[in-house]
Structures are given as C-alpha cells and as structure tokens.
Short mmCIF file of C-alpha atoms in Angstrom, two decimals:
data_model
loop_
_atom_site.label_atom_id
_atom_site.label_comp_id
_atom_site.label_asym_id
_atom_site.label_seq_id
_atom_site.Cartn_x
_atom_site.Cartn_y
_atom_site.Cartn_z
CA MET A 25 0.00 0.00 0.00
CA LYS A 26 1.35 3.41 -1.01
CA LYS A 27 1.34 6.27 1.47
CA TYR A 28 0.38 9.78 0.34
CA ALA A 29 0.68 13.28 1.74
CA LEU A 30 -1.17 16.19 0.15
CA VAL A 31 -0.05 19.81 0.05
CA GLY A 32 -2.66 22.47 -0.73
CA THR A 33 -6.09 21.61 0.72
CA GLY A 34 -8.22 23.93 -1.43
CA GLY A 35 -11.04 23.03 -3.79
CA ARG A 36 -9.20 20.58 -6.05
CA ALA A 37 -7.78 18.57 -3.14
CA GLY A 38 -11.15 17.00 -2.38
CA LEU A 39 -10.94 14.79 -5.49
CA TYR A 40 -7.87 12.99 -4.10
CA ILE A 41 -8.98 13.02 -0.47
CA SER A 42 -12.27 11.31 -1.32
CA ALA A 43 -10.58 8.78 -3.61
CA ILE A 44 -7.87 7.76 -1.13
CA GLY A 45 -10.19 7.79 1.89
CA GLY A 46 -12.95 5.96 0.05
CA GLN A 47 -12.85 3.84 -3.10
CA TRP A 48 -9.09 3.27 -3.14
CA LYS A 49 -8.48 2.82 0.59
CA GLU A 50 -7.23 -0.74 0.05
CA ASN A 51 -4.46 0.54 -2.24
CA ALA A 52 -3.63 3.95 -0.82
CA ARG A 53 -3.44 5.67 2.56
CA MET A 54 -3.31 9.38 3.32
CA VAL A 55 -0.80 10.17 6.08
CA ALA A 56 -0.64 13.97 6.23
CA PHE A 57 -1.95 17.32 5.00
CA CYS A 58 0.14 20.44 4.49
CA ASP A 59 -1.22 23.96 3.96
CA SER A 60 -0.77 27.55 5.09
CA ASN A 61 -4.31 27.51 6.48
CA GLN A 62 -5.23 25.33 9.47
CA THR A 63 -8.98 25.77 8.98
CA ARG A 64 -8.81 24.27 5.51
CA MET A 65 -6.71 21.35 6.75
CA GLU A 66 -9.32 20.63 9.41
CA TYR A 67 -11.98 20.63 6.70
CA ALA A 68 -9.82 18.20 4.67
CA ASN A 69 -9.76 15.89 7.67
CA GLN A 70 -13.53 16.14 7.85
CA LEU A 71 -13.70 14.98 4.23
CA LEU A 72 -11.54 11.99 5.17
CA LYS A 73 -13.83 11.17 8.09
CA ASN A 74 -16.84 11.44 5.80
CA GLU A 75 -15.30 8.61 3.76
CA GLY A 76 -14.80 6.50 6.88
CA ALA A 77 -11.05 7.11 7.10
CA ALA A 78 -9.13 8.29 10.12
CA PRO A 79 -7.95 11.92 10.29
CA VAL A 80 -4.27 12.57 9.58
CA SER A 81 -1.67 14.93 10.97
CA THR A 82 -1.63 18.51 9.71
CA TRP A 83 1.46 20.59 8.98
CA LYS A 84 1.97 24.24 8.10
CA ALA A 85 3.73 25.10 4.83
CA ALA A 86 7.03 25.86 6.57
CA GLN A 87 7.01 22.31 7.98
CA PHE A 88 6.90 20.57 4.59
CA GLU A 89 10.23 18.71 4.89
CA THR A 90 9.56 17.86 8.54
CA MET A 91 6.20 16.39 7.52
CA ILE A 92 7.90 14.16 4.95
CA ALA A 93 10.61 13.06 7.40
CA GLU A 94 8.13 12.16 10.13
CA THR A 95 5.23 10.67 8.14
CA ARG A 96 7.35 9.07 5.38
CA PRO A 97 4.95 9.25 2.41
CA ASP A 98 5.86 7.51 -0.83
CA ILE A 99 4.10 10.11 -2.99
CA ILE A 100 3.28 13.80 -2.54
CA ILE A 101 0.13 15.17 -4.17
CA VAL A 102 0.49 18.85 -5.09
CA THR A 103 -2.72 20.88 -5.31
CA THR A 104 -1.47 24.33 -4.32
CA LEU A 105 -1.81 27.49 -6.41
CA ASP A 106 -0.01 27.15 -9.70
CA ARG A 107 3.02 29.38 -9.11
CA THR A 108 4.05 27.24 -6.11
CA HIS A 109 3.83 23.85 -7.84
CA ASP A 110 7.50 23.79 -8.79
CA ASP A 111 8.64 24.61 -5.25
CA TYR A 112 6.77 21.70 -3.67
CA ILE A 113 7.56 19.31 -6.53
CA VAL A 114 11.30 19.99 -6.32
CA ARG A 115 11.38 19.78 -2.52
CA ALA A 116 9.38 16.54 -2.56
CA LEU A 117 11.68 14.93 -5.13
CA HIS A 118 14.78 15.84 -3.16
CA ALA A 119 13.14 14.48 0.00
CA GLY A 120 12.85 11.08 -1.66
CA CYS A 121 9.22 11.11 -2.86
CA ASP A 122 7.51 10.69 -6.20
CA VAL A 123 4.94 13.36 -7.09
CA ILE A 124 1.45 13.64 -8.52
CA THR A 125 0.69 17.25 -9.43
CA GLU A 126 -2.42 19.02 -10.55
CA LYS A 127 -2.24 20.74 -13.89
CA PRO A 128 -0.52 22.90 -14.93
CA MET A 129 2.76 21.32 -13.86
CA THR A 130 4.08 24.87 -13.44
CA ILE A 131 3.66 28.28 -15.10
CA ASP A 132 6.90 29.23 -16.87
CA GLU A 133 10.02 27.72 -18.42
CA GLN A 134 12.42 28.49 -15.57
CA ARG A 135 10.19 26.74 -13.06
CA ALA A 136 9.86 23.78 -15.44
CA LEU A 137 13.65 23.58 -15.74
CA ARG A 138 13.91 23.40 -11.94
CA ILE A 139 11.56 20.41 -11.98
CA LEU A 140 13.52 18.73 -14.78
CA ASP A 141 16.79 19.26 -12.88
CA ALA A 142 15.32 17.67 -9.75
CA ILE A 143 13.98 14.66 -11.68
CA GLU A 144 17.39 14.08 -13.26
CA GLN A 145 19.21 14.52 -9.93
CA THR A 146 16.94 12.28 -7.86
CA GLY A 147 15.56 9.68 -10.26
CA HIS A 148 12.08 10.17 -8.83
CA THR A 149 9.00 10.68 -10.99
CA VAL A 150 6.35 13.34 -11.60
CA ARG A 151 2.89 12.56 -12.95
CA VAL A 152 0.51 15.27 -14.12
CA ALA A 153 -3.21 14.79 -13.45
CA PHE A 154 -4.57 15.23 -16.97
CA ASN A 155 -8.06 13.86 -16.33
CA TYR A 156 -9.35 14.91 -19.75
CA ARG A 157 -7.20 12.25 -21.44
CA TYR A 158 -9.23 9.60 -19.62
CA ALA A 159 -12.71 10.83 -20.59
CA PRO A 160 -14.22 8.18 -22.90
CA HIS A 161 -15.00 10.67 -25.69
CA HIS A 162 -11.47 12.10 -25.72
CA SER A 163 -10.02 8.59 -25.63
CA LYS A 164 -12.29 7.69 -28.57
CA VAL A 165 -10.90 10.54 -30.65
CA ARG A 166 -7.38 9.33 -29.88
CA GLU A 167 -8.35 5.82 -30.95
CA LEU A 168 -9.96 7.00 -34.20
CA LEU A 169 -6.95 9.09 -35.16
CA MET A 170 -4.50 6.31 -34.19
CA ASN A 171 -6.46 3.99 -36.48
CA ASN A 172 -6.06 6.38 -39.42
CA THR A 173 -9.84 6.84 -39.68
CA ILE A 174 -9.55 10.13 -41.59
CA GLY A 175 -6.02 9.57 -42.87
CA GLU A 176 -3.26 12.05 -42.17
CA VAL A 177 -4.55 15.04 -40.18
CA TYR A 178 -3.74 18.31 -41.90
CA SER A 179 -5.58 20.88 -39.78
CA VAL A 180 -7.64 21.22 -36.59
CA HIS A 181 -10.06 23.87 -35.37
CA PHE A 182 -10.62 23.71 -31.62
CA GLU A 183 -12.84 26.13 -29.72
CA TRP A 184 -13.42 25.87 -25.99
CA LEU A 185 -16.33 27.73 -24.44
CA LEU A 186 -16.49 28.69 -20.75
CA ASN A 187 -19.81 30.07 -19.57
CA THR A 188 -20.80 32.88 -17.23
CA GLU A 189 -20.72 30.56 -14.19
CA HIS A 190 -17.57 28.47 -14.61
CA GLY A 191 -15.74 30.93 -16.86
CA ALA A 192 -16.44 33.83 -14.53
CA ASP A 193 -15.04 31.86 -11.61
CA TYR A 194 -11.46 32.28 -12.83
CA PHE A 195 -11.91 36.02 -12.39
CA ARG A 196 -13.06 35.75 -8.76
CA ARG A 197 -10.10 33.74 -7.47
CA TRP A 198 -6.32 33.84 -7.32
CA HIS A 199 -6.29 32.77 -10.98
CA ARG A 200 -7.18 36.37 -11.95
CA GLU A 201 -3.53 37.37 -11.41
CA LYS A 202 -1.21 36.10 -14.12
CA ARG A 203 1.68 35.89 -11.68
CA ASN A 204 -0.27 33.15 -9.85
CA SER A 205 -1.67 31.13 -12.76
CA GLY A 206 0.27 32.00 -15.90
CA GLY A 207 -3.03 33.18 -17.35
CA LEU A 208 -5.69 30.93 -18.85
CA LEU A 209 -3.42 29.85 -21.73
CA VAL A 210 -1.37 28.06 -19.07
CA HIS A 211 -3.84 27.30 -16.30
CA LYS A 212 -6.88 26.20 -18.34
CA SER A 213 -5.62 25.65 -21.86
CA THR A 214 -2.90 23.27 -20.67
CA HIS A 215 -5.73 20.68 -20.72
CA HIS A 216 -6.54 21.50 -24.33
CA PHE A 217 -2.96 21.73 -25.57
CA ASP A 218 -2.21 18.42 -23.87
CA LEU A 219 -5.21 16.88 -25.63
CA MET A 220 -3.84 18.13 -28.95
CA ASN A 221 -0.39 16.64 -28.26
CA PHE A 222 -2.15 13.42 -27.18
CA TRP A 223 -4.54 13.26 -30.13
CA LEU A 224 -1.97 14.15 -32.80
CA ASP A 225 0.93 12.28 -31.18
CA SER A 226 3.08 15.30 -31.97
CA TYR A 227 4.45 18.47 -30.39
CA PRO A 228 4.39 22.10 -31.56
CA LEU A 229 7.01 23.77 -33.72
CA ARG A 230 5.69 27.33 -33.62
CA VAL A 231 3.02 29.30 -31.78
CA TYR A 232 1.34 32.66 -32.33
CA ALA A 233 -1.37 34.14 -30.10
CA GLU A 234 -3.59 37.16 -29.59
CA GLY A 235 -5.67 37.91 -26.53
CA GLY A 236 -7.07 40.50 -24.20
CA LEU A 237 -9.31 41.29 -21.27
CA ARG A 238 -12.49 42.31 -23.10
CA PHE A 239 -15.45 41.38 -20.87
CA TYR A 240 -14.40 41.16 -17.22
CA GLY A 241 -12.70 43.89 -15.19
CA LYS A 242 -13.94 47.29 -14.04
CA GLU A 243 -12.92 49.25 -17.12
CA ASN A 244 -14.83 46.94 -19.47
CA ALA A 245 -17.90 47.04 -17.23
CA GLU A 246 -17.83 50.83 -17.22
CA LYS A 247 -17.77 50.86 -21.01
CA ARG A 248 -20.99 48.83 -20.98
CA GLY A 249 -22.68 51.33 -18.68
CA ILE A 250 -22.27 49.58 -15.33
CA SER A 251 -21.87 52.08 -12.50
CA HIS A 252 -22.43 50.12 -9.25
CA PHE A 253 -19.37 48.20 -8.11
CA TYR A 254 -18.28 46.17 -5.09
CA PRO A 255 -14.96 44.51 -4.19
CA ARG A 256 -16.45 41.15 -3.19
CA ALA A 257 -19.84 39.50 -2.79
CA HIS A 258 -19.82 38.78 0.95
CA GLY A 259 -21.12 41.70 2.99
CA TYR A 260 -21.95 43.98 0.04
CA ALA A 261 -25.57 44.78 -0.79
CA ALA A 262 -24.65 45.69 -4.38
CA ALA A 263 -23.79 42.01 -5.00
CA LYS A 264 -27.17 40.67 -3.92
CA ASN A 265 -28.80 40.57 -7.35
CA ASP A 266 -25.65 40.36 -9.48
CA PRO A 267 -25.72 37.10 -11.49
CA PHE A 268 -21.91 37.15 -11.47
CA ALA A 269 -21.65 37.24 -7.66
CA LEU A 270 -20.66 34.15 -5.68
CA HIS A 271 -22.47 33.90 -2.35
CA MET A 272 -20.32 31.59 -0.25
CA ASP A 273 -22.52 31.84 2.83
CA GLU A 274 -25.24 30.02 0.87
CA ASN A 275 -22.98 27.07 -0.03
CA PRO A 276 -21.76 24.84 2.84
CA GLN A 277 -18.65 23.64 0.99
CA LEU A 278 -17.47 27.07 -0.08
CA LYS A 279 -18.26 28.47 3.35
CA ALA A 280 -16.21 25.80 5.10
CA LEU A 281 -13.29 25.92 2.66
CA TYR A 282 -12.97 29.67 2.23
CA LEU A 283 -15.32 31.97 4.13
CA ASP A 284 -14.65 30.31 7.48
CA ALA A 285 -10.91 30.27 6.73
CA GLU A 286 -10.51 33.95 5.83
CA HIS A 287 -9.40 34.96 9.31
CA GLU A 288 -6.13 33.07 8.75
CA ASP A 289 -4.98 34.22 5.32
CA HIS A 290 -7.43 36.98 4.26
CA TYR A 291 -8.05 35.23 0.94
CA TRP A 292 -11.26 36.36 -0.77
CA ARG A 293 -12.72 33.57 -2.92
CA ASP A 294 -15.64 35.77 -4.03
CA GLN A 295 -14.03 38.84 -5.58
CA SER A 296 -16.07 40.80 -8.09
CA VAL A 297 -15.34 39.84 -11.67
CA PHE A 298 -15.80 43.54 -12.50
CA SER A 299 -13.19 44.85 -10.08
CA ASP A 300 -9.68 46.12 -10.70
CA GLY A 301 -6.60 43.93 -10.41
CA ILE A 302 -7.37 41.36 -13.11
CA THR A 303 -4.24 40.68 -15.19
CA ILE A 304 -5.33 37.62 -17.21
CA GLU A 305 -7.09 37.53 -20.58
CA ASP A 306 -10.68 36.42 -21.12
CA THR A 307 -10.59 36.27 -24.95
CA LEU A 308 -7.83 34.22 -26.60
CA SER A 309 -6.88 32.98 -30.07
CA VAL A 310 -3.89 30.77 -30.88
CA LEU A 311 -2.28 29.38 -34.04
CA VAL A 312 0.03 26.37 -33.71
CA LYS A 313 2.16 24.49 -36.24
CA TYR A 314 3.11 20.96 -35.17
CA GLN A 315 6.15 18.84 -35.93
CA ASN A 316 3.97 16.57 -38.09
CA GLN A 317 3.00 19.69 -40.11
CA CYS A 318 -0.57 19.77 -38.79
CA GLN A 319 -1.85 23.25 -38.06
CA LEU A 320 -4.23 24.25 -35.25
CA SER A 321 -6.51 27.23 -34.79
CA TYR A 322 -7.67 27.46 -31.17
CA SER A 323 -9.87 29.84 -29.24
CA LEU A 324 -10.89 30.21 -25.59
CA ASN A 325 -13.68 32.55 -24.47
CA THR A 326 -14.87 32.78 -20.86
CA TYR A 327 -18.24 34.59 -20.87
CA LEU A 328 -20.44 32.50 -23.16
CA PRO A 329 -24.03 31.21 -22.78
CA TRP A 330 -23.03 27.51 -22.75
CA GLU A 331 -20.05 25.43 -21.68
CA GLY A 332 -18.19 22.90 -23.77
CA LEU A 333 -16.23 22.55 -26.99
CA ASN A 334 -16.27 22.14 -30.73
CA VAL A 335 -13.28 20.42 -32.34
CA VAL A 336 -12.86 19.33 -35.95
CA PHE A 337 -10.04 17.40 -37.61
CA ASN A 338 -9.51 17.68 -41.37
CA GLY A 339 -7.57 14.83 -42.92
CA SER A 340 -6.50 13.26 -46.19
CA GLN A 341 -9.45 10.84 -46.09
CA GLY A 342 -12.18 12.90 -44.44
CA ARG A 343 -13.22 14.91 -41.43
CA LEU A 344 -13.92 14.16 -37.76
CA GLU A 345 -16.16 16.42 -35.68
CA MET A 346 -16.85 16.39 -31.95
CA LYS A 347 -19.26 18.65 -30.05
CA ILE A 348 -19.57 18.52 -26.27
CA VAL A 349 -21.90 20.40 -23.95
CA GLU A 350 -20.77 20.27 -20.32
CA LYS A 351 -22.86 21.00 -17.25
CA SER A 352 -22.11 24.31 -15.60
CA TYR A 353 -20.33 24.34 -12.25
CA VAL A 354 -18.26 26.32 -9.76
CA ASN A 355 -15.13 24.64 -8.39
CA ALA A 356 -15.88 23.01 -5.00
CA GLY A 357 -19.36 24.55 -5.10
CA GLY A 358 -21.40 21.37 -5.45
CA GLU A 359 -21.27 17.63 -6.00
CA ARG A 360 -17.84 16.69 -7.31
CA ALA A 361 -19.37 14.26 -9.81
CA ASN A 362 -21.08 17.22 -11.50
CA GLU A 363 -17.87 19.17 -12.16
CA GLY A 364 -17.43 19.09 -15.92
CA SER A 365 -19.96 16.29 -16.36
CA LEU A 366 -21.61 15.95 -19.76
CA GLU A 367 -24.99 17.04 -20.99
CA SER A 368 -24.27 15.74 -24.47
CA CYS A 369 -21.45 14.55 -26.70
CA ASP A 370 -21.49 13.70 -30.38
CA ILE A 371 -18.60 12.37 -32.51
CA THR A 372 -19.20 12.18 -36.26
CA VAL A 373 -16.86 10.89 -38.97
CA PHE A 374 -17.30 12.24 -42.51
CA PRO A 375 -15.39 9.99 -44.95
CA MET A 376 -14.35 11.66 -48.16
CA PHE A 377 -16.40 9.40 -50.44
CA ALA A 378 -18.89 7.69 -48.15
CA ALA A 379 -21.79 8.44 -45.86
CA PRO A 380 -21.02 10.03 -42.47
CA TRP A 381 -21.32 7.85 -39.36
CA LYS A 382 -21.49 8.30 -35.61
CA ALA A 383 -18.68 6.90 -33.49
CA ASP A 384 -19.78 4.49 -30.78
CA PHE A 385 -18.54 5.05 -27.24
CA ILE A 386 -19.91 4.89 -23.73
CA LEU A 387 -20.82 8.34 -22.45
CA GLY A 388 -18.69 8.96 -19.38
CA GLU A 389 -20.34 9.48 -16.01
CA GLY A 390 -19.07 11.68 -13.18
CA GLY A 391 -16.69 14.60 -13.07
CA HIS A 392 -15.02 15.97 -16.20
CA GLY A 393 -16.88 13.69 -18.55
CA GLY A 394 -15.99 10.47 -16.75
CA GLY A 395 -12.28 11.25 -16.85
CA ASP A 396 -11.89 11.85 -13.11
CA ASN A 397 -12.79 8.32 -12.02
CA ALA A 398 -10.76 6.67 -14.78
CA MET A 399 -7.71 8.79 -13.92
CA LEU A 400 -8.05 8.00 -10.20
CA ALA A 401 -8.20 4.28 -11.03
CA ASP A 402 -4.98 4.67 -13.00
CA LEU A 403 -3.28 6.63 -10.20
CA PHE A 404 -4.40 4.60 -7.20
CA GLY A 405 -5.55 1.27 -8.59
CA GLU A 406 -3.65 -1.40 -10.49
CA PRO A 407 -3.70 -0.24 -14.11
CA GLY A 408 -3.14 -2.70 -16.88
CA HIS A 409 -1.80 -2.18 -20.38
CA ASP A 410 -3.13 1.00 -21.96
CA PRO A 411 -2.66 1.14 -25.76
CA LEU A 412 -3.78 4.80 -25.71
CA LYS A 413 -0.93 5.72 -23.32
CA ARG A 414 -3.04 8.12 -21.27
CA ALA A 415 -0.74 8.39 -18.24
CA ALA A 416 1.04 11.76 -18.39
CA ASP A 417 4.57 12.26 -17.05
CA HIS A 418 6.64 15.43 -16.62
CA ARG A 419 7.40 15.48 -20.34
CA ALA A 420 3.70 15.70 -21.20
CA GLY A 421 3.26 18.30 -18.48
CA ALA A 422 6.10 20.41 -19.83
CA MET A 423 5.09 20.22 -23.49
CA SER A 424 1.48 21.20 -22.73
CA ILE A 425 2.41 24.29 -20.71
CA LEU A 426 5.00 25.35 -23.30
CA THR A 427 2.25 26.00 -25.83
CA GLY A 428 0.61 28.41 -23.38
CA ILE A 429 3.94 29.91 -22.32
CA ALA A 430 4.81 30.49 -25.98
CA GLY A 431 1.38 32.05 -26.48
CA ASN A 432 2.01 34.46 -23.59
CA ILE A 433 5.36 35.45 -25.10
CA ALA A 434 3.75 35.87 -28.52
CA MET A 435 1.10 38.22 -27.10
CA GLN A 436 3.67 40.22 -25.18
CA GLN A 437 6.21 40.52 -28.02
CA GLN A 438 3.75 40.40 -30.93
CA ARG A 439 5.62 37.71 -32.82
CA PRO A 440 5.53 33.96 -33.52
CA VAL A 441 7.48 31.90 -30.98
CA ASN A 442 9.46 28.86 -32.11
CA PHE A 443 9.72 25.91 -29.74
CA ASN A 444 13.46 25.61 -30.45
CA GLU A 445 13.87 28.89 -28.54
CA PHE A 446 13.17 27.00 -25.30
CA GLU A 447 16.06 25.40 -23.44
CA LEU A 448 13.50 23.02 -21.95
CA VAL A 449 12.74 21.51 -25.36
CA ALA A 450 16.41 20.79 -26.02
CA ARG A 451 16.77 19.22 -22.58
CA LEU A 452 13.73 16.99 -23.05
CA LYS A 453 15.03 15.77 -26.42
CA LYS A 454 18.15 14.44 -24.68
CA GLN A 455 16.18 12.31 -22.21
#
C-alpha cells in the first residue's frame, strides 16, 4: 500500500482526499496534509472522516520537509496554487518522494527547468493529473486518429467555451492574477494543448497568439454602462442581485473551505469579476504548427451562454467532428461528480467518399466527462496495459504548458514563438 501526503487543501484537493479515503483505501493511505491555512486542513480531515477514514496529521507550509521526514509518504500530491507547484515538486523529489501534481505542472520555463533538474538529480517521478485524457470521448478521438480513420490530419479547429458561471469563476479567485496562474493559456488551456499533443501524437514547432481582457474587469464594465461596483460579494448589498456574484454563505462547501478560513490568510474567494486587479485575458486565439506539419486554430472565451467545446479534424481521407456540452459548475461549489460532467457529446466521422457515421462510445459518467474516475483508477488502482498511453509524465506536463507559455510570449512581443527557442525543449530531447 502506497502512502500519500497532500499539500494544498483547497477546492481541487477534495478529489484525491475522497478517492484515497474511500474507493481506493485498500491501495492507498493518506498520512498527512500540508497547507498555510489550518482551517482548511481541518476541513480536509472532515472529508476523510466522511469517507470513513481516520484523520491525519496537519502541517503548516514551513514544515513541509519535517512532515515528509516524520510521516514518510511515498508520494506527494500537489494541489497548491499554480506558481508554487515547482517549489513543492522539487522539494518533494529531493526528499525522496515521487509526485502527482495538478495541472498545470508549473507556469513558466524556468520553473519547469527546476523540476527537470530535480527529476534528473533524484531519479524520482512526476505525474501530471490530466483527467481529460481519460474521458471516454477524448479517448475515442485518440483511438480514431490512431487507427487512421480520416487519414493524415492536416488541420484542426478547436474552440473551448467557458460560460458565465464556470468561466467567470477564474476572475473571482487567485487565478485572476497572471503571476499566480500563468493566465488561462497556461492554467486552463494546458488541458486542451495536452489533448492536442495526445490526439496528434506530436508536439508544436511554432506558436502565435492574440488575446485580451475584453469582458471582465472594471474598465470593461464601465464601457458597458455599469456604475455600481463592489470589491467582493460577501457583505456587500450591491452584489445581492448580481448574477456574477458568488455567495459563499449560501454554499456549505465554499463556506467551510474559504469563508470560514478567511481569518487566517485573508483570501477572498468571491471577488467581483468587474473589479480592478485582473491581469489575465478572457478572450484568446492561438495558431500552432506541429512537428507533423498539422496546423491548429484554437480559441478560448470565458463569458459565453453555454459550456463545452467544438473540435474538428480535417484529414487526407475525411473529417472528424466532436461537439460537447458540459454541465455548468463552480469549483468546489457542489457535487464533485457534476464538475465538468456531460450534458451531451457527439462524434461524427465524414469519410471523403462515403456516408457520415457516428462513433460508438460509452458516455462517461461523473466529473469531467468520466475522466476523473478513470484517472483515479490509474493513479491509485492497479492499471493494466493501456494502448492509448493516457498516463502523463513530466514530459507531457512540460510540453502542454509550453504551448501556453509560448502564447504568452507571442502576445507580449507580438511575434511567432518557435519551440526551439526553449532550453527546456532541447533538454527533453536528450532524455
């Protein structure tokens, strides 16, 4: 049985706490929590108890190495804010542990190089929790492309839509500052760029991007005639009837995780999406050329009426289309099985000289289109042979964030960015 310690007991941590304390308790055991906030760690222990597991010891962030030395976990799970991932990953590796990290693995090249150095120095491993790879519909696309269903893929158009509930949520939280998250091209789109690398079995050569903050933020709201503002929802009458406000006192999970914990770290989970201080983009377009010569046009918009994606693959023998509508959600604001669950999914193949046909697959149940449970089984169960090769290591983590990092550079410098400009790419080629 493997022993696990988890650092960062915010909203995403619950996925792993419930899995280890519940379904996978015969294979895995949680031994410790680490966080800067004691209230959140106590709530994490309550989640463990809800699964029938015993509470574990809690350690403040400054005690990270002491926690490892005294509780002796085999694997550290990292679910802190994005800009701190590399710090905990590197320290865990040097302390003798393997690591499972939430996406994105980190937010810039220098941090990624630190992780690569630590992996090479210690021989320990890093896995990135790319749950979308495991969703049955995404796996089906991988299978169809691997089987040459539409021949060689020449171009892809991929649009991801975030709605006014889930999309807005990135502008209420710490993600709204690019220094914390790398912006949505890194934090959110790492999922999508990883899917492209996974589907195409290739990596980018060149990236160009445009983007801006067009909808959220105080200045944009003023342009649309809004004149009543508030800094956060809690305690402000102006937020009462605002459809963009998050009322944590009405949600037991959010109240316990964040509102009741504010006295320790003064973190506001419910900031106004129309306040100042937002430094990430809400409207993004990216062009990518891949090593296999395929070209991608990608867009991400965060204020739309429905949530999901459209992706089309154009190949030498036809076209593949997938449309997904996901159920709306707020992170940690409801049943975990509803986060990113599907309302509908349709995959259609259009052969060049034959009638179109629907691809058969089992619609995934649970969080993120059925990918969460399948990924947890792979992480904590006893996985068998996987011809789709869905498990993602540090290489996959690095190559997915590099597309977003290159996009950020392209926006800042107004130029295409070649992947051979990155030292990280050269280092990975030598492995």
